[in-house]
XYZ file of C-alpha atoms in Angstrom:
564
model
C -16.514 -10.641 -17.289
C -19.124 -7.949 -17.154
C -17.762 -4.420 -17.365
C -19.252 -2.570 -14.449
C -21.464 0.175 -15.849
C -22.171 2.931 -13.366
C -23.978 6.252 -13.430
C -22.198 9.517 -12.795
C -21.793 11.037 -9.394
C -20.059 14.231 -10.496
C -18.820 15.151 -7.051
C -18.709 13.547 -3.631
C -21.957 13.983 -1.786
C -20.686 15.836 1.284
C -17.592 17.685 2.470
C -16.985 14.932 5.027
C -16.499 12.415 2.223
C -13.691 14.253 0.520
C -10.176 15.121 1.518
C -9.208 18.779 1.564
C -7.524 20.030 -1.607
C -3.817 20.664 -1.769
C -2.755 23.880 -0.041
C -2.415 26.927 -2.237
C 0.618 29.196 -2.295
C -0.639 32.593 -1.245
C 2.403 34.616 -2.283
C 2.179 37.086 -5.164
C 3.147 35.748 -8.565
C 6.474 37.579 -8.546
C 7.431 35.827 -5.339
C 6.345 32.417 -6.566
C 8.802 32.698 -9.456
C 11.635 33.048 -6.948
C 10.652 30.146 -4.716
C 13.486 28.453 -2.866
C 13.283 25.128 -0.989
C 12.679 26.846 2.353
C 9.528 28.434 0.930
C 7.973 25.029 0.352
C 6.308 22.828 2.930
C 9.082 21.237 5.023
C 11.513 21.955 2.163
C 11.978 19.880 -0.992
C 15.688 19.518 -0.192
C 15.393 19.317 3.575
C 17.246 16.586 5.452
C 15.151 13.808 6.928
C 13.829 14.479 10.401
C 14.995 18.091 10.651
C 12.430 20.102 12.663
C 10.979 22.782 10.393
C 8.035 25.121 10.457
C 4.971 24.039 8.530
C 4.593 26.672 5.837
C 1.022 26.111 4.668
C -1.977 27.143 6.804
C -3.785 23.945 5.882
C -0.876 21.834 7.100
C -0.555 23.900 10.260
C -4.223 23.372 11.013
C -3.972 19.652 10.241
C -1.103 19.291 12.713
C -3.412 20.471 15.516
C -5.666 17.419 15.255
C -5.255 15.105 18.238
C -5.841 11.474 17.265
C -8.190 9.527 19.496
C -7.431 6.354 21.431
C -9.762 3.527 22.493
C -10.248 3.172 26.282
C -7.772 0.296 26.663
C -4.898 2.522 25.470
C -5.743 5.658 27.405
C -4.076 4.620 30.655
C -0.441 4.166 31.581
C -0.642 0.393 31.219
C -2.673 -2.318 29.518
C -3.738 -5.834 30.381
C -2.470 -8.493 27.994
C -4.779 -11.439 27.391
C -3.584 -14.501 25.490
C -6.121 -16.326 23.350
C -6.001 -19.440 21.169
C -2.922 -20.722 19.384
C -2.883 -20.114 15.626
C -2.181 -22.127 12.497
C -2.438 -20.414 9.082
C -5.220 -18.860 7.033
C -4.698 -21.642 4.481
C -4.562 -25.076 6.193
C -2.955 -26.680 3.126
C 0.168 -24.592 3.694
C 0.377 -25.077 7.478
C 3.111 -27.713 7.290
C 5.296 -25.606 5.008
C 4.872 -22.542 7.227
C 5.670 -24.565 10.361
C 8.844 -25.887 8.753
C 9.960 -22.441 7.573
C 9.196 -20.746 10.921
C 9.788 -23.374 13.624
C 10.370 -20.825 16.412
C 7.553 -18.375 15.697
C 4.843 -20.610 14.186
C 1.716 -21.402 16.193
C 1.900 -18.419 18.554
C -1.258 -17.344 20.351
C -3.514 -14.447 19.507
C -3.205 -11.523 21.906
C -5.773 -8.934 23.013
C -5.021 -5.683 24.829
C -7.537 -4.615 27.476
C -7.888 -1.995 30.188
C -6.234 -3.074 33.462
C -8.455 -4.579 36.173
C -6.326 -3.494 39.117
C -5.577 0.234 38.957
C -3.341 0.193 42.036
C -1.361 -2.720 40.657
C -1.041 -0.950 37.332
C 0.454 2.140 38.990
C 2.978 -0.028 40.829
C 3.905 -1.791 37.586
C 4.529 1.555 35.875
C 6.930 2.634 38.603
C 8.938 -0.571 38.183
C 9.383 -0.333 34.435
C 12.832 -0.076 32.936
C 13.500 2.170 29.905
C 13.374 0.360 26.595
C 14.972 1.068 23.236
C 12.954 0.725 20.041
C 13.718 1.291 16.355
C 11.226 2.038 13.580
C 11.703 1.774 9.823
C 9.502 2.645 6.833
C 9.471 -0.253 4.381
C 7.029 0.009 1.512
C 5.329 2.628 -0.606
C 4.671 5.830 1.278
C 1.096 6.011 2.515
C -0.850 8.784 4.262
C -0.790 8.219 8.007
C 2.625 6.595 8.237
C 3.998 9.434 10.340
C 1.248 8.933 12.917
C 2.462 5.375 13.525
C 5.761 6.878 14.661
C 3.939 9.533 16.680
C 1.778 6.962 18.444
C 4.794 4.726 19.104
C 6.753 7.652 20.535
C 3.930 8.804 22.830
C 3.328 5.287 24.129
C 7.054 4.795 24.660
C 7.351 7.946 26.762
C 4.326 6.970 28.848
C 5.884 3.550 29.391
C 9.062 5.171 30.703
C 10.158 8.747 29.930
C 13.766 7.576 29.637
C 12.932 5.193 26.776
C 14.457 5.940 23.377
C 12.968 5.712 19.879
C 15.293 5.525 16.883
C 14.112 6.084 13.337
C 16.163 4.547 10.523
C 16.923 7.128 7.872
C 16.435 6.022 4.285
C 14.256 2.985 4.942
C 15.729 -0.498 5.079
C 19.057 0.707 3.689
C 19.316 2.956 6.737
C 18.562 -0.081 8.894
C 21.368 -2.071 7.265
C 23.813 0.833 7.608
C 22.731 1.760 11.165
C 21.868 5.287 10.072
C 19.566 6.587 12.774
C 17.702 9.610 14.017
C 16.486 9.870 17.594
C 12.781 10.680 17.480
C 11.811 13.479 19.876
C 8.828 15.761 20.337
C 10.682 18.525 18.506
C 11.355 16.256 15.537
C 7.755 15.031 15.410
C 6.204 18.488 15.646
C 6.254 19.183 11.900
C 5.208 15.638 10.878
C 2.101 15.026 12.970
C -0.931 14.246 10.774
C 1.161 14.998 7.671
C 1.416 12.941 4.506
C 4.407 11.180 2.999
C 7.280 9.295 4.620
C 9.694 12.227 4.610
C 10.328 12.060 8.358
C 12.674 9.148 7.667
C 12.348 8.347 3.950
C 12.340 4.903 2.381
C 14.426 2.885 -0.074
C 14.300 -0.728 -1.236
C 11.367 -2.546 0.284
C 13.010 -5.735 1.475
C 14.886 -7.419 4.297
C 15.255 -10.737 2.585
C 18.726 -11.935 1.643
C 20.989 -13.478 4.271
C 23.265 -10.440 3.967
C 20.378 -8.043 4.575
C 19.040 -10.025 7.530
C 22.523 -10.228 9.030
C 23.028 -6.467 8.627
C 19.656 -5.765 10.264
C 20.510 -8.038 13.195
C 23.914 -6.386 13.622
C 22.244 -2.978 13.794
C 19.737 -4.210 16.384
C 22.581 -5.578 18.501
C 24.754 -2.490 18.134
C 21.885 -0.252 19.277
C 20.848 -2.722 21.965
C 17.270 -2.549 20.692
C 14.467 -4.167 22.642
C 12.183 -3.901 19.654
C 12.056 -3.107 15.939
C 8.845 -1.850 14.304
C 8.559 -2.412 10.555
C 5.968 -0.196 8.856
C 4.731 -1.516 5.517
C 2.473 -3.763 3.503
C 2.343 -7.379 2.410
C 5.981 -7.798 1.377
C 7.412 -5.807 4.276
C 5.506 -7.822 6.860
C 6.552 -11.098 5.235
C 10.139 -9.941 5.631
C 9.399 -8.908 9.230
C 8.299 -12.468 9.958
C 11.519 -13.871 8.532
C 13.649 -11.395 10.482
C 11.789 -12.207 13.702
C 12.375 -15.926 13.151
C 16.082 -15.402 12.491
C 16.592 -13.192 15.546
C 14.960 -15.799 17.771
C 17.179 -18.510 16.307
C 20.264 -16.339 16.880
C 19.232 -15.515 20.458
C 19.008 -11.798 19.658
C 16.777 -10.069 22.202
C 15.200 -7.617 19.699
C 11.494 -8.226 19.159
C 10.257 -7.609 15.621
C 6.684 -6.452 15.006
C 4.847 -5.196 11.924
C 2.313 -2.446 11.284
C -0.120 -2.710 8.306
C 0.485 0.450 6.271
C -0.276 0.252 2.546
C -2.238 2.459 0.186
C -3.251 -0.611 -1.856
C -5.528 -1.954 0.879
C -4.579 -5.512 -0.083
C -3.348 -6.627 3.346
C -6.735 -7.919 4.475
C -7.598 -11.131 6.267
C -9.459 -12.394 9.316
C -7.121 -10.356 11.549
C -6.588 -7.167 9.517
C -9.641 -5.195 8.376
C -7.771 -2.591 6.331
C -4.430 -0.821 6.089
C -3.341 2.680 7.030
C -3.506 5.000 4.014
C -6.184 3.204 2.027
C -9.015 5.449 3.262
C -7.168 8.663 2.391
C -5.913 7.501 -0.991
C -9.383 6.410 -2.074
C -10.975 9.687 -0.974
C -8.357 11.839 -2.702
C -8.445 9.784 -5.893
C -12.250 9.782 -5.867
C -12.250 13.566 -5.805
C -9.854 13.639 -8.765
C -11.996 11.134 -10.650
C -15.136 13.125 -9.887
C -13.440 16.173 -11.354
C -12.624 14.160 -14.459
C -16.256 13.024 -14.648
C -17.390 16.639 -14.651
C -14.864 17.456 -17.362
C -16.096 14.546 -19.471
C -19.704 15.712 -19.152
C -18.726 19.284 -19.950
C -16.769 18.530 -23.117
C -18.967 15.628 -24.174
C -16.389 14.159 -26.560
C -13.658 12.363 -24.616
C -13.260 8.996 -22.959
C -10.975 9.191 -19.929
C -8.892 6.111 -19.143
C -7.766 6.378 -15.505
C -5.255 3.958 -14.019
C -5.125 3.633 -10.223
C -2.788 1.961 -7.760
C -3.265 -1.728 -7.057
C -0.791 -4.389 -8.159
C -2.283 -7.766 -7.302
C -5.689 -6.546 -6.153
C -8.178 -3.936 -7.340
C -9.296 -2.586 -3.953
C -8.439 1.053 -4.736
C -10.172 0.939 -8.130
C -13.318 -0.649 -6.681
C -13.572 1.739 -3.734
C -13.001 4.764 -5.989
C -15.685 3.489 -8.349
C -18.135 3.193 -5.464
C -17.373 6.768 -4.391
C -17.122 8.540 -7.767
C -19.388 6.466 -10.079
C -17.503 6.297 -13.400
C -19.034 4.633 -16.458
C -16.809 1.559 -16.550
C -14.612 -0.349 -14.121
C -12.343 -3.172 -15.242
C -11.087 -5.262 -12.332
C -8.098 -7.555 -12.606
C -9.846 -10.247 -10.572
C -12.716 -10.422 -13.082
C -10.352 -10.599 -16.045
C -8.248 -13.307 -14.408
C -11.282 -15.375 -13.407
C -12.770 -15.201 -16.902
C -9.335 -15.711 -18.523
C -10.059 -12.890 -20.954
C -7.509 -12.153 -23.660
C -6.306 -8.630 -24.331
C -8.538 -8.285 -27.388
C -11.552 -9.629 -25.519
C -11.073 -6.870 -22.943
C -10.760 -4.333 -25.760
C -13.925 -5.564 -27.445
C -15.917 -5.319 -24.237
C -14.807 -1.717 -23.781
C -15.700 -0.971 -27.409
C -19.106 -2.540 -26.937
C -19.690 -0.177 -24.033
C -18.536 2.830 -26.093
C -20.802 1.822 -28.952
C -23.802 1.292 -26.674
C -23.342 4.777 -25.205
C -22.997 6.270 -28.706
C -26.378 4.831 -29.603
C -27.756 6.871 -26.711
C -26.081 9.985 -28.067
C -23.279 9.933 -25.488
C -19.727 10.122 -26.779
C -17.901 10.559 -23.502
C -17.161 8.498 -20.432
C -14.736 7.558 -17.674
C -13.098 4.158 -17.282
C -11.119 2.985 -14.227
C -8.457 0.276 -14.207
C -5.965 -0.938 -11.571
C -2.251 -0.853 -12.396
C -2.101 -4.635 -12.028
C -4.656 -5.244 -14.777
C -1.959 -6.006 -17.336
C -0.759 -8.972 -15.254
C -4.326 -10.288 -14.972
C -4.545 -10.843 -18.732
C -3.219 -14.401 -19.258
C -1.061 -13.835 -22.338
C 0.358 -10.586 -20.962
C 1.221 -12.280 -17.670
C 3.009 -15.072 -19.512
C 4.967 -12.515 -21.565
C 5.953 -10.585 -18.438
C 7.109 -13.836 -16.808
C 9.307 -14.699 -19.774
C 10.872 -11.255 -19.680
C 11.400 -11.625 -15.907
C 13.228 -14.931 -16.370
C 15.522 -13.371 -18.962
C 16.188 -10.426 -16.625
C 17.089 -12.862 -13.844
C 19.450 -14.653 -16.233
C 21.232 -11.327 -16.825
C 20.274 -11.168 -20.483
C 20.951 -7.622 -21.782
C 17.772 -5.623 -22.324
C 18.563 -5.154 -26.016
C 18.710 -8.932 -26.522
C 15.577 -9.917 -24.580
C 13.173 -9.557 -27.581
C 15.288 -11.978 -29.637
C 15.253 -14.640 -26.913
C 11.523 -14.761 -26.326
C 9.566 -17.854 -27.317
C 7.831 -17.602 -30.726
C 4.371 -16.847 -29.325
C 5.746 -14.333 -26.809
C 7.798 -12.644 -29.512
C 4.690 -12.345 -31.708
C 2.698 -10.747 -28.870
C 5.608 -8.457 -28.036
C 5.789 -7.194 -31.603
C 2.011 -6.670 -31.696
C 2.192 -4.210 -28.813
C 2.813 -0.477 -29.377
C 6.486 0.589 -29.141
C 5.979 2.524 -25.894
C 4.590 -0.573 -24.156
C 7.455 -2.703 -25.466
C 9.950 -0.276 -23.951
C 8.134 -0.260 -20.618
C 7.897 -4.040 -20.399
C 11.683 -4.229 -20.691
C 12.341 -1.924 -17.738
C 14.407 -3.418 -14.939
C 12.426 -5.116 -12.216
C 11.383 -3.895 -8.795
C 13.342 -4.921 -5.694
C 11.048 -7.965 -5.310
C 11.762 -9.085 -8.919
C 8.322 -8.033 -10.121
C 7.578 -5.881 -13.160
C 7.447 -2.111 -12.704
C 3.694 -1.960 -13.162
C 3.551 1.718 -12.200
C 5.762 2.447 -15.207
C 3.661 0.446 -17.685
C 1.058 2.730 -19.260
C -1.758 0.193 -19.375
C -4.352 2.948 -19.745
C -2.606 4.199 -22.888
C -2.374 0.666 -24.259
C -6.125 0.171 -23.817
C -6.943 3.591 -25.289
C -4.667 2.898 -28.263
C -6.242 -0.488 -29.017
C -9.800 0.731 -28.404
C -9.264 3.575 -30.870
C -7.945 1.115 -33.473
C -10.939 -1.164 -32.960
C -13.431 1.720 -33.203
C -11.828 2.853 -36.456
C -12.147 -0.716 -37.743
C -15.805 -0.890 -36.731
C -16.435 2.448 -38.430
C -14.939 1.193 -41.706
C -17.008 -1.971 -41.492
C -20.168 0.067 -40.889
C -20.776 -1.362 -37.429
C -20.170 1.948 -35.659
C -21.778 5.180 -36.848
C -21.032 7.475 -33.915
C -18.541 10.288 -33.556
C -14.805 9.717 -33.784
C -13.464 8.086 -30.629
C -11.102 10.327 -28.647
C -9.362 9.524 -25.382
C -7.482 11.200 -22.549
C -5.296 9.120 -20.220
C -4.375 9.609 -16.578
C -2.367 7.649 -14.015
C -3.311 8.576 -10.454
C -0.400 6.733 -8.903
C 1.505 9.409 -7.050
C -0.928 12.283 -6.505
C -2.498 10.792 -3.374
C 0.492 9.115 -1.706
C 1.612 12.288 0.061
C -1.875 13.560 0.922
C -2.810 14.836 4.337
C -4.327 11.769 6.004
C -8.017 11.544 6.795
C -9.185 11.573 10.404
C -9.657 7.827 10.191
C -6.086 7.206 9.038
C -4.736 9.655 11.643
C -6.552 7.773 14.408
C -5.858 4.299 13.049
C -2.126 4.864 12.590
C -1.750 6.510 15.996
C -3.508 3.573 17.678
C -1.337 1.037 15.833
C 1.752 2.901 17.030
C 0.594 2.501 20.631
C -0.149 -1.190 20.111
C 3.347 -1.699 18.687
C 4.890 -0.514 21.934
C 2.679 -2.776 24.043
C 3.551 -5.743 21.818
C 7.253 -5.179 22.406
C 6.746 -4.585 26.133
C 4.859 -7.894 26.328
C 7.810 -9.677 24.687
C 5.953 -10.489 21.469
C 7.945 -11.058 18.286
C 6.769 -12.015 14.821
C 3.422 -10.265 15.400
C 1.370 -7.596 13.630
C -0.573 -4.838 15.382
C -4.290 -5.141 14.598
C -7.515 -3.293 15.368
C -11.042 -4.682 15.027
C -14.412 -2.916 14.711
C -12.927 -0.144 12.566
C -16.342 0.740 11.162
C -17.407 1.791 14.661
C -16.377 4.897 16.627
C -12.856 4.802 18.078
C -14.067 4.088 21.608
C -15.404 0.744 20.350
C -12.207 -0.368 18.648
C -10.636 -3.609 19.882
C -6.832 -3.671 20.020
C -4.963 -6.903 19.424
C -1.920 -8.585 17.932
C -1.807 -11.532 15.540
C 1.174 -13.727 14.610
C 2.520 -12.960 11.150
C 2.745 -16.681 10.384
C -1.016 -16.987 10.915
C -1.515 -14.740 7.873
C 0.727 -16.789 5.582
C 0.011 -19.159 2.763
C 2.029 -20.915 0.070
C 1.270 -20.069 -3.523
C 3.072 -22.241 -6.023
C 4.070 -20.944 -9.434
C 6.144 -21.946 -12.423
C 9.504 -20.382 -13.194
C 9.540 -21.565 -16.769
C 8.212 -24.199 -19.224
C 8.497 -27.684 -17.739
C 9.641 -26.374 -14.361
C 8.472 -27.855 -11.067
C 6.032 -25.558 -9.245
C 7.771 -23.785 -6.384
C 6.606 -21.534 -3.615
C 7.460 -20.347 -0.147
C 5.399 -19.163 2.796
C 4.528 -15.491 2.680
C 1.736 -13.032 3.369
C 0.000 -12.580 0.030
C -2.209 -9.761 -1.253
C -5.890 -10.357 -0.679
C -7.868 -10.023 -3.936
C -11.349 -8.584 -4.298
C -14.023 -11.001 -3.152
C -16.177 -11.317 -6.269
C -19.007 -12.578 -4.069
C -18.624 -9.842 -1.483
C -20.994 -6.970 -0.769
C -18.674 -4.277 -2.127
C -18.470 -5.963 -5.522
C -22.153 -6.768 -5.743
């Protein structure tokens, strides 16, 4: 692995490349002290979906933006064109996917176009029956998510003004419990072009167990839904595919479709160019990193270790590096490919620190993705052992004593704060809570120890190494979305309605040509099974490799233009 060494770009080059800063409270200091929830934007304690007045002038101005639509979505109807049948992105897993999804595998690609016959289109509109659609947020909140609901609502009302849109309050748990909110213009007014998922909220990010799938189907039947739109990332859309398959098998009329919304940007393949929220998150984080770069230059004595979102892929870290130009970028894909040990990573960072010291520079900024710790082979193996013990219901206090000898030795080598974090209970998908593992502090701690060692050995003669750590994991998730994300999400909402109206199930809304102006975007739908693959993994020493079809995160292409 080569640590990416970059020059500083202290601030983004133009106002168009940065997201507006957070709104400022303009009240006098005495009034700020007495703030109550109603003083804050939409209220910290407000109920989901309650129409409220946008308090901040920046948010009020943002709400005025009208997202743009490509020509094919600007009319009252669209023409649906069916293309080739699909297999899977990985041919080696096609048989397994076909067996797991016998009713929804091999569906055709679909393109949405402007109607040829205007008179016929008008007649078709007049003959439409109202439809009932539900929408649920499933996944980490991402800027632009609200505009998916807005776009879906607008398209639904154009389709037939008597149509109804239900939002499930509290994410998938609201779906299971049939806890709904009817989405109206009044409800949407204070959420248009706004960040967060607080219109409906979210909870666990899965619809996976037989009990959960059964509860979701019961809700769809009770509400007599024609369609269910699941807004989320890789895991959520994998679950959407399974739910769609089950509903078809059970002869439930509800069509299930997915929308690619994820700040990680790791839902990328030949059908999906990027996800809603990625553009905004990278711009906001890049501004924060640029500020840190300026602070590093100003003080001239600190190394900043900045951890960014990105579990299985380093897309956010790479894009932020390209925009803000830190000194070092460590990507999980590079570490995994080179099979670098933890100490090899530390030594490479120290080599970079030492090389800069020889130039008289004792400061710098280093970016890492939150998933880096799982890319280091021995750390991944340790995390897997801990996961197995968690799944076997071993008490947290007893897990260290039941580790294998090598894992126990590594565990004891780590600083106490990392040991505590590794033992935290798992996420809803049985993965480690990477956002709660302070990888940046672990690296800073070990780098400092190594620099002290080099100083004692006479190999390093620079100033004392000092570090400052940051985790930019939550600061950007509720940001006001960029124009791109506002447009993209709004368009995907419209496509979702047309997918349901066309009777499609087990599909994802997609848009091509995103680098071009909106009027050149191509709207389509791709089967979720076409995006699946089977990745086999071990559950323990001597175990048989197992795996099941799913949509998996797309890693950084180490031969791609962005990396080079």
